């Protein structure tokens, strides 16, 4: 089961009820998804720290490319900087997938790209043993 956080843990769902309040009620392992480019370090470190303050298990981080083509210095270095600052593994560095449009529910190829970008053994580590 994957539960999407609709914009982040500090986003209000209704009134003062936040995604974080829902996460408290459904204690699932958490993957933080962040953009890969400029601003990712700050955004991701703050989210991981907030999650830890609430007692959640941050199981991994996924970086999501903002644009097609080669990235700059931020995209080349953010994964290692984030891992160093959070002690949480970047489990995937997902490239931009042409043709994917979440607003239009055009998701063809997204699952394959995600699986291909995962580090070895990541999915298996979340499956029950036996």
mmCIF file of N, CA and C in Angstrom:
data_model
loop_
_atom_site.group_PDB
_atom_site.id
_atom_site.type_symbol
_atom_site.label_atom_id
_atom_site.label_comp_id
_atom_site.label_asym_id
_atom_site.label_seq_id
_atom_site.Cartn_x
_atom_site.Cartn_y
_atom_site.Cartn_z
ATOM 1 N N UNK A 1 0.847 -1.178 0.000
ATOM 2 C CA UNK A 1 0.000 0.000 0.000
ATOM 3 C C UNK A 1 0.884 1.229 0.000
ATOM 4 N N UNK A 2 0.606 2.160 -0.893
ATOM 5 C CA UNK A 2 1.317 3.433 -0.918
ATOM 6 C C UNK A 2 0.299 4.524 -0.646
ATOM 7 N N UNK A 3 0.611 5.378 0.319
ATOM 8 C CA UNK A 3 -0.254 6.502 0.648
ATOM 9 C C UNK A 3 0.496 7.769 0.278
ATOM 10 N N UNK A 4 -0.069 8.567 -0.602
ATOM 11 C CA UNK A 4 0.571 9.798 -1.070
ATOM 12 C C UNK A 4 0.256 10.935 -0.112
ATOM 13 N N UNK A 5 1.247 11.759 0.187
ATOM 14 C CA UNK A 5 1.103 12.822 1.164
ATOM 15 C C UNK A 5 0.591 14.135 0.637
ATOM 16 N N UNK A 6 0.059 14.180 -0.543
ATOM 17 C CA UNK A 6 -0.571 15.348 -1.160
ATOM 18 C C UNK A 6 0.145 16.671 -0.898
ATOM 19 N N UNK A 7 1.430 16.713 -1.133
ATOM 20 C CA UNK A 7 2.143 17.978 -1.054
ATOM 21 C C UNK A 7 3.076 18.127 0.127
ATOM 22 N N UNK A 8 3.029 17.225 1.069
ATOM 23 C CA UNK A 8 3.942 17.291 2.193
ATOM 24 C C UNK A 8 3.238 17.115 3.518
ATOM 25 N N UNK A 9 4.014 16.834 4.549
ATOM 26 C CA UNK A 9 3.441 16.506 5.854
ATOM 27 C C UNK A 9 2.821 17.694 6.572
ATOM 28 N N UNK A 10 3.219 18.918 6.218
ATOM 29 C CA UNK A 10 2.676 20.090 6.893
ATOM 30 C C UNK A 10 1.560 20.763 6.092
ATOM 31 N N UNK A 11 0.981 20.046 5.136
ATOM 32 C CA UNK A 11 -0.098 20.592 4.317
ATOM 33 C C UNK A 11 -1.439 20.339 5.019
ATOM 34 N N UNK A 12 -2.256 21.383 5.136
ATOM 35 C CA UNK A 12 -3.575 21.166 5.744
ATOM 36 C C UNK A 12 -4.493 20.383 4.809
ATOM 37 N N UNK A 13 -5.226 19.443 5.381
ATOM 38 C CA UNK A 13 -6.193 18.655 4.625
ATOM 39 C C UNK A 13 -7.570 19.321 4.729
ATOM 40 N N UNK A 14 -7.866 19.750 5.950
ATOM 41 C CA UNK A 14 -9.129 20.435 6.206
ATOM 42 C C UNK A 14 -8.976 21.230 7.499
ATOM 43 N N UNK A 15 -9.159 22.520 7.412
ATOM 44 C CA UNK A 15 -8.969 23.350 8.596
ATOM 45 C C UNK A 15 -7.560 23.218 9.119
ATOM 46 N N UNK A 16 -7.419 22.841 10.376
ATOM 47 C CA UNK A 16 -6.092 22.661 10.980
ATOM 48 C C UNK A 16 -5.615 21.205 10.966
ATOM 49 N N UNK A 17 -6.418 20.313 10.384
ATOM 50 C CA UNK A 17 -6.018 18.917 10.227
ATOM 51 C C UNK A 17 -4.996 18.826 9.103
ATOM 52 N N UNK A 18 -3.805 18.326 9.433
ATOM 53 C CA UNK A 18 -2.722 18.253 8.455
ATOM 54 C C UNK A 18 -2.456 16.805 8.036
ATOM 55 N N UNK A 19 -1.734 16.656 6.934
ATOM 56 C CA UNK A 19 -1.278 15.341 6.500
ATOM 57 C C UNK A 19 -0.537 14.667 7.651
ATOM 58 N N UNK A 20 0.226 15.422 8.422
ATOM 59 C CA UNK A 20 0.965 14.872 9.563
ATOM 60 C C UNK A 20 0.028 14.204 10.563
ATOM 61 N N UNK A 21 -1.129 14.780 10.789
ATOM 62 C CA UNK A 21 -2.088 14.182 11.719
ATOM 63 C C UNK A 21 -2.581 12.841 11.194
ATOM 64 N N UNK A 22 -2.756 12.743 9.885
ATOM 65 C CA UNK A 22 -3.160 11.470 9.289
ATOM 66 C C UNK A 22 -2.035 10.444 9.406
ATOM 67 N N UNK A 23 -0.804 10.894 9.214
ATOM 68 C CA UNK A 23 0.345 9.989 9.332
ATOM 69 C C UNK A 23 0.475 9.456 10.757
ATOM 70 N N UNK A 24 0.109 10.272 11.739
ATOM 71 C CA UNK A 24 0.123 9.791 13.128
ATOM 72 C C UNK A 24 -0.871 8.648 13.320
ATOM 73 N N UNK A 25 -1.980 8.713 12.613
ATOM 74 C CA UNK A 25 -3.037 7.705 12.764
ATOM 75 C C UNK A 25 -2.750 6.430 11.972
ATOM 76 N N UNK A 26 -1.923 6.546 10.946
ATOM 77 C CA UNK A 26 -1.580 5.402 10.108
ATOM 78 C C UNK A 26 -0.064 5.274 10.072
ATOM 79 N N UNK A 27 0.535 4.650 11.076
ATOM 80 C CA UNK A 27 2.011 4.620 11.198
ATOM 81 C C UNK A 27 2.669 3.673 10.207
ATOM 82 N N UNK A 28 2.812 4.139 8.985
ATOM 83 C CA UNK A 28 3.465 3.379 7.927
ATOM 84 C C UNK A 28 4.890 3.890 7.734
ATOM 85 N N UNK A 29 5.798 3.041 7.224
ATOM 86 C CA UNK A 29 7.129 3.556 6.879
ATOM 87 C C UNK A 29 6.975 4.680 5.854
ATOM 88 N N UNK A 30 7.822 5.676 5.967
ATOM 89 C CA UNK A 30 7.695 6.864 5.129
ATOM 90 C C UNK A 30 8.869 6.988 4.173
ATOM 91 N N UNK A 31 8.551 7.312 2.940
ATOM 92 C CA UNK A 31 9.544 7.746 1.972
ATOM 93 C C UNK A 31 9.270 9.214 1.720
ATOM 94 N N UNK A 32 10.273 10.028 1.849
ATOM 95 C CA UNK A 32 10.153 11.449 1.539
ATOM 96 C C UNK A 32 10.471 11.615 0.057
ATOM 97 N N UNK A 33 9.573 12.274 -0.669
ATOM 98 C CA UNK A 33 9.790 12.547 -2.092
ATOM 99 C C UNK A 33 10.056 14.032 -2.233
ATOM 100 N N UNK A 34 11.173 14.361 -2.875
ATOM 101 C CA UNK A 34 11.594 15.749 -3.021
ATOM 102 C C UNK A 34 12.057 15.993 -4.444
ATOM 103 N N UNK A 35 11.994 17.240 -4.856
ATOM 104 C CA UNK A 35 12.554 17.544 -6.175
ATOM 105 C C UNK A 35 14.071 17.353 -6.096
ATOM 106 N N UNK A 36 14.669 17.105 -7.228
ATOM 107 C CA UNK A 36 16.104 16.814 -7.261
ATOM 108 C C UNK A 36 16.956 18.072 -7.318
ATOM 109 N N UNK A 37 16.384 19.184 -7.759
ATOM 110 C CA UNK A 37 17.164 20.387 -8.031
ATOM 111 C C UNK A 37 17.342 21.313 -6.846
ATOM 112 N N UNK A 38 17.572 22.561 -7.180
ATOM 113 C CA UNK A 38 17.837 23.603 -6.196
ATOM 114 C C UNK A 38 16.722 23.673 -5.162
ATOM 115 N N UNK A 39 17.083 23.690 -3.900
ATOM 116 C CA UNK A 39 16.119 23.741 -2.811
ATOM 117 C C UNK A 39 15.842 22.389 -2.181
ATOM 118 N N UNK A 40 16.283 21.323 -2.838
ATOM 119 C CA UNK A 40 15.996 19.979 -2.354
ATOM 120 C C UNK A 40 16.641 19.690 -1.005
ATOM 121 N N UNK A 41 17.849 20.158 -0.784
ATOM 122 C CA UNK A 41 18.530 19.868 0.479
ATOM 123 C C UNK A 41 17.737 20.453 1.639
ATOM 124 N N UNK A 42 17.404 21.727 1.563
ATOM 125 C CA UNK A 42 16.658 22.376 2.637
ATOM 126 C C UNK A 42 15.304 21.704 2.847
ATOM 127 N N UNK A 43 14.561 21.536 1.780
ATOM 128 C CA UNK A 43 13.221 20.944 1.849
ATOM 129 C C UNK A 43 13.275 19.543 2.462
ATOM 130 N N UNK A 44 14.206 18.738 2.015
ATOM 131 C CA UNK A 44 14.283 17.349 2.451
ATOM 132 C C UNK A 44 14.766 17.227 3.891
ATOM 133 N N UNK A 45 15.794 17.974 4.246
ATOM 134 C CA UNK A 45 16.308 17.916 5.614
ATOM 135 C C UNK A 45 15.230 18.378 6.602
ATOM 136 N N UNK A 46 14.524 19.453 6.283
ATOM 137 C CA UNK A 46 13.453 19.928 7.163
ATOM 138 C C UNK A 46 12.347 18.889 7.306
ATOM 139 N N UNK A 47 11.977 18.248 6.222
ATOM 140 C CA UNK A 47 10.927 17.235 6.273
ATOM 141 C C UNK A 47 11.358 16.039 7.111
ATOM 142 N N UNK A 48 12.584 15.578 6.928
ATOM 143 C CA UNK A 48 13.086 14.440 7.709
ATOM 144 C C UNK A 48 13.143 14.805 9.193
ATOM 145 N N UNK A 49 13.620 15.987 9.512
ATOM 146 C CA UNK A 49 13.682 16.399 10.918
ATOM 147 C C UNK A 49 12.291 16.503 11.535
ATOM 148 N N UNK A 50 11.334 17.050 10.798
ATOM 149 C CA UNK A 50 9.953 17.148 11.270
ATOM 150 C C UNK A 50 9.394 15.748 11.521
ATOM 151 N N UNK A 51 9.653 14.838 10.593
ATOM 152 C CA UNK A 51 9.183 13.461 10.749
ATOM 153 C C UNK A 51 9.779 12.821 11.999
ATOM 154 N N UNK A 52 11.039 13.042 12.227
ATOM 155 C CA UNK A 52 11.682 12.461 13.414
ATOM 156 C C UNK A 52 11.114 13.048 14.700
ATOM 157 N N UNK A 53 10.827 14.335 14.697
ATOM 158 C CA UNK A 53 10.217 14.962 15.870
ATOM 159 C C UNK A 53 8.861 14.332 16.194
ATOM 160 N N UNK A 54 8.166 13.868 15.176
ATOM 161 C CA UNK A 54 6.862 13.245 15.379
ATOM 162 C C UNK A 54 6.985 11.746 15.622
ATOM 163 N N UNK A 55 8.217 11.222 15.592
ATOM 164 C CA UNK A 55 8.448 9.817 15.893
ATOM 165 C C UNK A 55 8.228 8.858 14.748
ATOM 166 N N UNK A 56 8.286 9.365 13.530
ATOM 167 C CA UNK A 56 8.046 8.519 12.364
ATOM 168 C C UNK A 56 9.334 7.888 11.867
ATOM 169 N N UNK A 57 9.187 6.738 11.218
ATOM 170 C CA UNK A 57 10.295 6.031 10.583
ATOM 171 C C UNK A 57 10.427 6.516 9.141
ATOM 172 N N UNK A 58 11.502 7.236 8.843
ATOM 173 C CA UNK A 58 11.764 7.652 7.462
ATOM 174 C C UNK A 58 12.637 6.566 6.843
ATOM 175 N N UNK A 59 12.013 5.766 5.963
ATOM 176 C CA UNK A 59 12.674 4.593 5.405
ATOM 177 C C UNK A 59 13.562 4.914 4.220
ATOM 178 N N UNK A 60 13.301 6.038 3.545
ATOM 179 C CA UNK A 60 14.098 6.384 2.383
ATOM 180 C C UNK A 60 13.646 7.696 1.770
ATOM 181 N N UNK A 61 14.447 8.166 0.836
ATOM 182 C CA UNK A 61 14.189 9.429 0.147
ATOM 183 C C UNK A 61 14.206 9.160 -1.352
ATOM 184 N N UNK A 62 13.256 9.751 -2.057
ATOM 185 C CA UNK A 62 13.192 9.675 -3.519
ATOM 186 C C UNK A 62 13.370 11.084 -4.057
ATOM 187 N N UNK A 63 14.317 11.261 -4.967
ATOM 188 C CA UNK A 63 14.493 12.552 -5.628
ATOM 189 C C UNK A 63 13.844 12.487 -6.999
ATOM 190 N N UNK A 64 13.122 13.535 -7.333
ATOM 191 C CA UNK A 64 12.317 13.617 -8.547
ATOM 192 C C UNK A 64 12.856 14.737 -9.424
ATOM 193 N N UNK A 65 13.291 14.421 -10.650
ATOM 194 C CA UNK A 65 13.827 15.448 -11.552
ATOM 195 C C UNK A 65 12.748 16.447 -11.934
ATOM 196 N N UNK A 66 13.115 17.723 -11.958
ATOM 197 C CA UNK A 66 12.183 18.797 -12.303
ATOM 198 C C UNK A 66 12.035 18.964 -13.809
ATOM 199 N N UNK A 67 13.096 18.677 -14.551
ATOM 200 C CA UNK A 67 13.064 18.938 -15.985
ATOM 201 C C UNK A 67 13.810 17.837 -16.725
ATOM 202 N N UNK A 68 13.621 17.822 -18.043
ATOM 203 C CA UNK A 68 14.310 16.843 -18.874
ATOM 204 C C UNK A 68 15.751 17.282 -19.107
ATOM 205 N N UNK A 69 16.588 16.331 -19.409
ATOM 206 C CA UNK A 69 17.964 16.652 -19.749
ATOM 207 C C UNK A 69 18.880 16.641 -18.544
ATOM 208 N N UNK A 70 20.103 17.034 -18.796
ATOM 209 C CA UNK A 70 21.129 17.028 -17.756
ATOM 210 C C UNK A 70 20.839 18.087 -16.711
ATOM 211 N N UNK A 71 21.072 17.731 -15.478
ATOM 212 C CA UNK A 71 20.897 18.670 -14.380
ATOM 213 C C UNK A 71 22.164 19.448 -14.129
ATOM 214 N N UNK A 72 22.114 20.343 -13.204
ATOM 215 C CA UNK A 72 23.272 21.139 -12.842
ATOM 216 C C UNK A 72 23.966 20.577 -11.618
ATOM 217 N N UNK A 73 24.726 21.428 -10.952
ATOM 218 C CA UNK A 73 25.493 21.031 -9.774
ATOM 219 C C UNK A 73 24.575 20.494 -8.682
ATOM 220 N N UNK A 74 23.431 21.151 -8.464
ATOM 221 C CA UNK A 74 22.516 20.705 -7.412
ATOM 222 C C UNK A 74 22.060 19.271 -7.659
ATOM 223 N N UNK A 75 21.630 18.980 -8.868
ATOM 224 C CA UNK A 75 21.159 17.643 -9.190
ATOM 225 C C UNK A 75 22.273 16.605 -9.073
ATOM 226 N N UNK A 76 23.500 17.021 -9.360
ATOM 227 C CA UNK A 76 24.632 16.098 -9.296
ATOM 228 C C UNK A 76 25.085 15.803 -7.872
ATOM 229 N N UNK A 77 24.816 16.707 -6.932
ATOM 230 C CA UNK A 77 25.353 16.565 -5.577
ATOM 231 C C UNK A 77 24.307 16.397 -4.485
ATOM 232 N N UNK A 78 23.052 16.713 -4.763
ATOM 233 C CA UNK A 78 22.042 16.718 -3.703
ATOM 234 C C UNK A 78 21.866 15.372 -3.013
ATOM 235 N N UNK A 79 21.879 14.288 -3.749
ATOM 236 C CA UNK A 79 21.651 12.979 -3.134
ATOM 237 C C UNK A 79 22.674 12.706 -2.037
ATOM 238 N N UNK A 80 23.945 12.897 -2.329
ATOM 239 C CA UNK A 80 24.969 12.598 -1.321
ATOM 240 C C UNK A 80 24.921 13.584 -0.156
ATOM 241 N N UNK A 81 24.634 14.849 -0.429
ATOM 242 C CA UNK A 81 24.532 15.838 0.648
ATOM 243 C C UNK A 81 23.355 15.502 1.555
ATOM 244 N N UNK A 82 22.219 15.160 0.970
ATOM 245 C CA UNK A 82 21.027 14.810 1.755
ATOM 246 C C UNK A 82 21.284 13.569 2.606
ATOM 247 N N UNK A 83 21.920 12.555 2.024
ATOM 248 C CA UNK A 83 22.237 11.358 2.808
ATOM 249 C C UNK A 83 23.157 11.695 3.973
ATOM 250 N N UNK A 84 24.168 12.532 3.733
ATOM 251 C CA UNK A 84 25.096 12.910 4.802
ATOM 252 C C UNK A 84 24.401 13.666 5.920
ATOM 253 N N UNK A 85 23.477 14.570 5.573
ATOM 254 C CA UNK A 85 22.821 15.408 6.572
ATOM 255 C C UNK A 85 21.694 14.707 7.321
ATOM 256 N N UNK A 86 21.090 13.693 6.700
ATOM 257 C CA UNK A 86 19.934 13.049 7.323
ATOM 258 C C UNK A 86 20.194 11.631 7.811
ATOM 259 N N UNK A 87 21.261 11.007 7.335
ATOM 260 C CA UNK A 87 21.509 9.585 7.596
ATOM 261 C C UNK A 87 20.367 8.711 7.087
ATOM 262 N N UNK A 88 19.698 9.158 6.023
ATOM 263 C CA UNK A 88 18.646 8.389 5.365
ATOM 264 C C UNK A 88 19.084 8.169 3.923
ATOM 265 N N UNK A 89 18.912 6.949 3.442
ATOM 266 C CA UNK A 89 19.348 6.596 2.097
ATOM 267 C C UNK A 89 18.432 7.198 1.028
ATOM 268 N N UNK A 90 19.032 7.765 -0.013
ATOM 269 C CA UNK A 90 18.283 8.157 -1.203
ATOM 270 C C UNK A 90 18.078 6.875 -1.992
ATOM 271 N N UNK A 91 16.828 6.376 -1.998
ATOM 272 C CA UNK A 91 16.545 5.070 -2.584
ATOM 273 C C UNK A 91 16.325 5.132 -4.083
ATOM 274 N N UNK A 92 16.009 6.332 -4.593
ATOM 275 C CA UNK A 92 15.804 6.475 -6.041
ATOM 276 C C UNK A 92 16.050 7.916 -6.434
ATOM 277 N N UNK A 93 16.594 8.079 -7.629
ATOM 278 C CA UNK A 93 16.783 9.399 -8.227
ATOM 279 C C UNK A 93 16.044 9.330 -9.558
ATOM 280 N N UNK A 94 14.762 9.699 -9.535
ATOM 281 C CA UNK A 94 13.862 9.480 -10.656
ATOM 282 C C UNK A 94 14.019 10.557 -11.720
ATOM 283 N N UNK A 95 14.282 10.143 -12.961
ATOM 284 C CA UNK A 95 14.387 11.129 -14.040
ATOM 285 C C UNK A 95 12.999 11.637 -14.439
ATOM 286 N N UNK A 96 12.976 12.733 -15.148
ATOM 287 C CA UNK A 96 11.720 13.225 -15.723
ATOM 288 C C UNK A 96 11.265 12.220 -16.774
ATOM 289 N N UNK A 97 10.000 11.829 -16.730
ATOM 290 C CA UNK A 97 9.471 10.837 -17.671
ATOM 291 C C UNK A 97 8.588 11.566 -18.681
ATOM 292 N N UNK A 98 9.028 11.620 -19.945
ATOM 293 C CA UNK A 98 8.235 12.309 -20.962
ATOM 294 C C UNK A 98 6.832 11.710 -21.072
ATOM 295 N N UNK A 99 5.851 12.553 -21.237
ATOM 296 C CA UNK A 99 4.481 12.094 -21.406
ATOM 297 C C UNK A 99 3.697 11.934 -20.122
ATOM 298 N N UNK A 100 4.372 11.936 -18.967
ATOM 299 C CA UNK A 100 3.659 11.826 -17.701
ATOM 300 C C UNK A 100 3.068 13.187 -17.351
ATOM 301 N N UNK A 101 1.781 13.188 -17.102
ATOM 302 C CA UNK A 101 1.064 14.396 -16.708
ATOM 303 C C UNK A 101 0.089 13.995 -15.609
ATOM 304 N N UNK A 102 0.470 14.256 -14.363
ATOM 305 C CA UNK A 102 -0.332 13.829 -13.224
ATOM 306 C C UNK A 102 -1.719 14.456 -13.273
ATOM 307 N N UNK A 103 -1.802 15.737 -13.651
ATOM 308 C CA UNK A 103 -3.100 16.409 -13.717
ATOM 309 C C UNK A 103 -4.056 15.722 -14.689
ATOM 310 N N UNK A 104 -3.511 15.190 -15.770
ATOM 311 C CA UNK A 104 -4.332 14.511 -16.778
ATOM 312 C C UNK A 104 -4.415 12.998 -16.529
ATOM 313 N N UNK A 105 -3.815 12.544 -15.430
ATOM 314 C CA UNK A 105 -3.743 11.120 -15.100
ATOM 315 C C UNK A 105 -3.067 10.300 -16.198
ATOM 316 N N UNK A 106 -2.125 10.914 -16.897
ATOM 317 C CA UNK A 106 -1.318 10.216 -17.902
ATOM 318 C C UNK A 106 -0.042 9.753 -17.210
ATOM 319 N N UNK A 107 -0.020 8.493 -16.797
ATOM 320 C CA UNK A 107 1.079 7.988 -15.972
ATOM 321 C C UNK A 107 1.880 6.882 -16.633
ATOM 322 N N UNK A 108 1.664 6.653 -17.913
ATOM 323 C CA UNK A 108 2.349 5.574 -18.624
ATOM 324 C C UNK A 108 3.860 5.729 -18.524
ATOM 325 N N UNK A 109 4.513 4.684 -18.096
ATOM 326 C CA UNK A 109 5.966 4.662 -18.005
ATOM 327 C C UNK A 109 6.516 5.079 -16.651
ATOM 328 N N UNK A 110 5.679 5.657 -15.796
ATOM 329 C CA UNK A 110 6.169 6.145 -14.504
ATOM 330 C C UNK A 110 6.625 5.003 -13.604
ATOM 331 N N UNK A 111 5.833 3.944 -13.527
ATOM 332 C CA UNK A 111 6.192 2.801 -12.686
ATOM 333 C C UNK A 111 7.487 2.144 -13.127
ATOM 334 N N UNK A 112 7.646 1.971 -14.425
ATOM 335 C CA UNK A 112 8.876 1.364 -14.942
ATOM 336 C C UNK A 112 10.088 2.247 -14.656
ATOM 337 N N UNK A 113 9.934 3.563 -14.828
ATOM 338 C CA UNK A 113 11.045 4.478 -14.559
ATOM 339 C C UNK A 113 11.406 4.465 -13.085
ATOM 340 N N UNK A 114 10.403 4.404 -12.238
ATOM 341 C CA UNK A 114 10.660 4.368 -10.796
ATOM 342 C C UNK A 114 11.407 3.093 -10.415
ATOM 343 N N UNK A 115 10.914 1.958 -10.888
ATOM 344 C CA UNK A 115 11.559 0.682 -10.579
ATOM 345 C C UNK A 115 12.996 0.658 -11.093
ATOM 346 N N UNK A 116 13.216 1.194 -12.299
ATOM 347 C CA UNK A 116 14.559 1.209 -12.880
ATOM 348 C C UNK A 116 15.511 2.118 -12.102
ATOM 349 N N UNK A 117 14.981 3.158 -11.454
ATOM 350 C CA UNK A 117 15.854 4.096 -10.752
ATOM 351 C C UNK A 117 16.156 3.678 -9.320
ATOM 352 N N UNK A 118 15.457 2.669 -8.808
ATOM 353 C CA UNK A 118 15.679 2.224 -7.434
ATOM 354 C C UNK A 118 17.031 1.555 -7.281
ATOM 355 N N UNK A 119 17.611 1.727 -6.128
ATOM 356 C CA UNK A 119 18.843 1.025 -5.809
ATOM 357 C C UNK A 119 18.560 -0.470 -5.668
ATOM 358 N N UNK A 120 19.573 -1.275 -5.802
ATOM 359 C CA UNK A 120 19.436 -2.729 -5.716
ATOM 360 C C UNK A 120 18.856 -3.139 -4.364
ATOM 361 N N UNK A 121 17.861 -4.015 -4.408
ATOM 362 C CA UNK A 121 17.302 -4.589 -3.191
ATOM 363 C C UNK A 121 16.333 -3.712 -2.425
ATOM 364 N N UNK A 122 16.037 -2.514 -2.913
ATOM 365 C CA UNK A 122 15.165 -1.607 -2.170
ATOM 366 C C UNK A 122 13.763 -2.178 -2.008
ATOM 367 N N UNK A 123 13.127 -2.560 -3.103
ATOM 368 C CA UNK A 123 11.766 -3.073 -3.012
ATOM 369 C C UNK A 123 11.712 -4.334 -2.151
ATOM 370 N N UNK A 124 12.674 -5.205 -2.307
ATOM 371 C CA UNK A 124 12.694 -6.450 -1.546
ATOM 372 C C UNK A 124 12.800 -6.182 -0.056
ATOM 373 N N UNK A 125 13.442 -5.075 0.335
ATOM 374 C CA UNK A 125 13.604 -4.793 1.766
ATOM 375 C C UNK A 125 12.288 -4.418 2.426
ATOM 376 N N UNK A 126 11.247 -4.099 1.628
ATOM 377 C CA UNK A 126 9.952 -3.750 2.186
ATOM 378 C C UNK A 126 8.967 -4.919 2.156
ATOM 379 N N UNK A 127 9.360 -6.028 1.554
ATOM 380 C CA UNK A 127 8.477 -7.192 1.491
ATOM 381 C C UNK A 127 8.638 -8.032 2.744
ATOM 382 N N UNK A 128 7.555 -8.685 3.179
ATOM 383 C CA UNK A 128 7.679 -9.571 4.336
ATOM 384 C C UNK A 128 8.636 -10.717 4.040
ATOM 385 N N UNK A 129 9.412 -11.121 5.009
ATOM 386 C CA UNK A 129 10.339 -12.238 4.804
ATOM 387 C C UNK A 129 9.574 -13.550 4.884
ATOM 388 N N UNK A 130 10.094 -14.540 4.169
ATOM 389 C CA UNK A 130 9.478 -15.865 4.241
ATOM 390 C C UNK A 130 8.822 -16.169 3.018
#
